Coordinates of C-alpha atoms in Angstrom, one line a residue:
X20 CA 94.3 117.0 93.6
X21 CA 94.2 115.4 97.1
X22 CA 91.1 113.6 98.1
X23 CA 90.1 111.6 101.2
X24 CA 87.9 108.5 100.5
X25 CA 86.2 107.7 103.8
X26 CA 85.3 104.1 104.8
X27 CA 86.7 102.4 101.7
X28 CA 86.7 99.3 103.9
X29 CA 84.2 98.3 106.6
X30 CA 85.3 97.9 110.2
X31 CA 85.0 94.1 109.8
X32 CA 87.1 94.1 106.7
X33 CA 89.8 96.2 108.4
X34 CA 89.8 93.8 111.4
X35 CA 90.3 90.8 109.1
X36 CA 93.0 92.6 107.1
X37 CA 94.8 93.6 110.3
X38 CA 94.8 90.0 111.6
X39 CA 96.3 88.8 108.3
X40 CA 98.9 91.6 108.3
X41 CA 99.9 91.0 111.9
X42 CA 100.6 87.3 111.1
X43 CA 102.4 87.9 107.8
X44 CA 106.1 87.5 107.1
X45 CA 107.6 90.9 106.3
X46 CA 110.8 91.9 104.5
X47 CA 113.1 94.9 104.4
X48 CA 111.3 97.6 102.4
X49 CA 114.6 98.6 100.8
X50 CA 114.4 95.6 98.6
X51 CA 112.0 97.5 96.3
X52 CA 113.7 100.9 96.6
X53 CA 115.7 102.5 93.8
X54 CA 119.2 103.9 94.2
X55 CA 118.1 107.2 95.7
X56 CA 115.1 106.0 97.7
X57 CA 117.1 103.3 99.4
X58 CA 119.0 106.0 101.2
X59 CA 115.8 107.4 102.9
X60 CA 113.6 104.3 103.2
X61 CA 113.4 102.4 106.5
X62 CA 110.3 100.2 106.7
X63 CA 109.0 96.7 106.2
X64 CA 107.0 95.5 103.2
X65 CA 105.1 92.3 102.3
X66 CA 107.0 90.5 99.4
X67 CA 105.4 91.3 96.1
X68 CA 104.6 87.6 95.6
X69 CA 103.0 87.2 99.0
X70 CA 99.7 85.3 98.9
X71 CA 98.4 87.6 101.7
X72 CA 99.3 90.7 99.7
X73 CA 97.4 89.2 96.7
X74 CA 94.3 88.4 98.8
X75 CA 94.1 91.7 100.5
X76 CA 94.9 93.5 97.2
X77 CA 92.0 91.9 95.5
X78 CA 89.7 93.1 98.3
X79 CA 91.0 96.7 97.9
X80 CA 90.6 96.7 94.2
X81 CA 87.1 95.3 94.4
X82 CA 86.1 98.0 96.8
X83 CA 87.7 100.7 94.7
X84 CA 85.9 99.4 91.6
X85 CA 82.6 100.1 93.5
X86 CA 83.6 103.4 94.9
X87 CA 82.1 106.3 92.9
X88 CA 84.4 108.9 94.5
X89 CA 87.6 107.0 93.5
X90 CA 86.3 106.3 90.0
X91 CA 85.4 110.0 89.5
X92 CA 88.7 111.3 90.9
X93 CA 91.1 108.8 89.4
X94 CA 89.4 107.8 86.2
X95 CA 91.4 104.5 86.3
X96 CA 92.7 102.8 83.2
X97 CA 95.1 100.4 85.0
X98 CA 95.8 99.9 88.7
X99 CA 99.0 98.3 90.0
X100 CA 98.3 95.5 92.5
X101 CA 98.3 97.0 96.0
X102 CA 101.5 96.7 98.1
X103 CA 101.6 96.7 101.9
X104 CA 104.0 98.4 104.3
X105 CA 104.7 98.5 108.1
X106 CA 106.3 101.2 110.1
X107 CA 107.5 100.9 113.7
X108 CA 110.5 101.6 115.9
X109 CA 111.4 104.8 114.2
X110 CA 110.6 103.5 110.7
X111 CA 110.3 106.3 108.1
X112 CA 110.5 107.1 104.4
X113 CA 112.1 110.4 103.6
X114 CA 111.2 112.8 100.8
X115 CA 110.9 111.1 97.5
X116 CA 108.9 111.0 94.2
X117 CA 107.7 107.6 93.1
X118 CA 108.9 106.0 89.9
X119 CA 107.1 107.2 86.8
X120 CA 106.4 103.6 85.6
X121 CA 106.0 100.2 87.3
X122 CA 105.5 96.8 85.7
X123 CA 102.6 94.6 86.8
X124 CA 104.3 91.6 88.3
X125 CA 104.3 88.6 86.0
X126 CA 103.4 90.6 82.9
X127 CA 105.0 93.0 80.5
X128 CA 102.3 95.6 81.2
X129 CA 103.6 99.0 82.4
X130 CA 101.5 101.3 84.7
X131 CA 102.2 105.0 84.6
X132 CA 101.9 106.3 88.2
X133 CA 99.5 109.2 87.6
X134 CA 97.6 108.8 90.9
X135 CA 99.0 107.5 94.3
X136 CA 96.7 105.9 96.9
X137 CA 97.3 105.0 100.5
X138 CA 94.8 102.9 102.5
X139 CA 95.2 103.0 106.3
X140 CA 94.9 99.9 108.5
X141 CA 95.9 101.5 111.8
X142 CA 93.8 104.1 113.6
X143 CA 95.7 107.4 114.4
X144 CA 95.7 106.7 118.2
X145 CA 97.5 103.4 117.7
X146 CA 100.8 105.0 116.8
X147 CA 102.7 108.3 117.1
X148 CA 104.2 109.9 114.1
X149 CA 103.7 108.2 110.7
X150 CA 102.0 111.1 109.0
X151 CA 102.0 111.0 105.3
X152 CA 103.3 114.5 104.3
X153 CA 102.6 115.5 100.7
X154 CA 104.0 118.7 99.3
X155 CA 101.8 120.5 96.7
X156 CA 101.1 124.0 95.5
X157 CA 99.3 124.7 98.8
X158 CA 102.2 123.7 101.0
X159 CA 102.7 120.6 103.1
X160 CA 99.6 118.5 103.6
X161 CA 99.7 116.1 106.6
X162 CA 97.6 113.0 106.4
X163 CA 96.8 110.5 109.2
X164 CA 93.4 108.9 108.6
X165 CA 91.2 106.4 110.3
X166 CA 91.7 102.7 109.5
X167 CA 89.7 101.8 106.4
X168 CA 90.0 105.3 104.9
X169 CA 92.1 106.1 101.8
X170 CA 93.9 109.1 100.5
X171 CA 94.4 109.8 96.8
X172 CA 96.9 112.3 95.5
X173 CA 99.0 113.1 92.4
X174 CA 101.8 110.6 91.7
X175 CA 104.1 113.5 90.8
X176 CA 104.0 114.8 94.4
X177 CA 107.1 115.0 96.6
X178 CA 106.1 113.1 99.8
X179 CA 107.3 111.3 102.9
X180 CA 106.2 109.3 105.9
X181 CA 107.3 110.7 109.2
X182 CA 109.1 108.4 111.7
X183 CA 106.8 106.1 113.7
X184 CA 108.0 106.5 117.3
X185 CA 105.3 104.4 119.1
X186 CA 103.1 101.6 117.9
X187 CA 102.8 100.2 114.4
X188 CA 101.4 101.8 111.2
X189 CA 100.0 99.3 108.7
X190 CA 99.0 100.6 105.2
X191 CA 98.6 99.7 101.6
X192 CA 100.0 101.8 98.8
X193 CA 99.6 101.6 95.0
X194 CA 99.4 103.6 91.8
X195 CA 96.8 104.1 89.1
X196 CA 97.3 105.0 85.5
X197 CA 94.4 107.3 84.7
X198 CA 92.5 107.7 81.5
X199 CA 93.5 111.4 81.8
X200 CA 97.2 112.0 82.3
X201 CA 96.9 115.6 83.5
X202 CA 96.1 116.2 87.2
X203 CA 94.6 119.6 86.3
X204 CA 92.3 118.1 83.7
X205 CA 91.3 115.3 86.1
X206 CA 90.4 117.9 88.7
X207 CA 88.2 119.8 86.3
X208 CA 86.4 116.6 85.3
X209 CA 86.0 115.6 88.9
X210 CA 84.5 119.0 89.9
X211 CA 82.2 118.9 86.9
X212 CA 81.1 115.4 87.7
X213 CA 80.4 116.2 91.3
X214 CA 78.4 119.2 90.3
X215 CA 76.3 117.2 87.9
X216 CA 75.7 114.5 90.5
X217 CA 74.5 117.1 93.1
X218 CA 72.4 118.9 90.5
X219 CA 70.8 115.5 89.6
X220 CA 69.8 115.0 93.3
X221 CA 68.6 118.6 93.9
X222 CA 67.0 119.3 90.5
X223 CA 66.5 116.0 88.7
X224 CA 64.4 117.6 85.9
X225 CA 66.7 120.5 85.3
X226 CA 66.9 121.3 81.6
X227 CA 70.7 121.8 81.6
X228 CA 71.6 118.4 83.0
X229 CA 71.8 116.7 79.6
X230 CA 74.0 119.6 78.3
X231 CA 76.3 119.5 81.3
X232 CA 76.6 115.7 81.1
X233 CA 77.4 116.0 77.4
X234 CA 80.1 118.6 78.1
X235 CA 81.7 116.2 80.7
X236 CA 81.8 113.4 78.2
X237 CA 83.1 115.5 75.4
X238 CA 85.9 116.8 77.6
X239 CA 86.7 113.2 78.7
X240 CA 86.7 112.1 75.0
X241 CA 89.0 115.0 74.2
X242 CA 91.5 114.3 77.0
X243 CA 91.3 110.5 77.4
X244 CA 94.3 108.4 76.3
X245 CA 92.3 105.2 76.0

């Protein structure tokens, strides 16, 4: 399932993040690439131990924890601390599938990459190219969102970032281990949850609300790995 989360960050938060990112010290993104990815990766990243990355990552995780759309779609168990990248001057990242597991820095805790998330810090008119291309069963999905928006998609997806030929594309990227491993099951739960929420607004006294809510939680109990 691919889902846009609009306005995860406010315009003021985006402005403050951009100022921090523009003043940060960046390193070659290939330092975190595997043996295959290093051949197709050409970008800049903040070091994993960067204080700026930690500060901005905390902000993103705080906003995600309050965002009902993300919580409903991802059903997060663990979230890897957000990382940050920068594309310019033809920078690109060719087709790849992310590692299945990452270790949370400074710990022995592994995060399975069920759900990928990208948060945009540059508006589309600020740069040319730089589309996130995700291949799924419906074909190629091209994503280029407003600053402050986020896109959520399955970590199993083949994806790439097209070359940035003008301007600079700033973004954050990270992965979530979901309570529910299967993307298909997460999609069913998301659709059911959204229907229940809409029914609650439209018909708050509907006799079937309790039954539908019970079905949702019984499915989550059945499929959850927690």
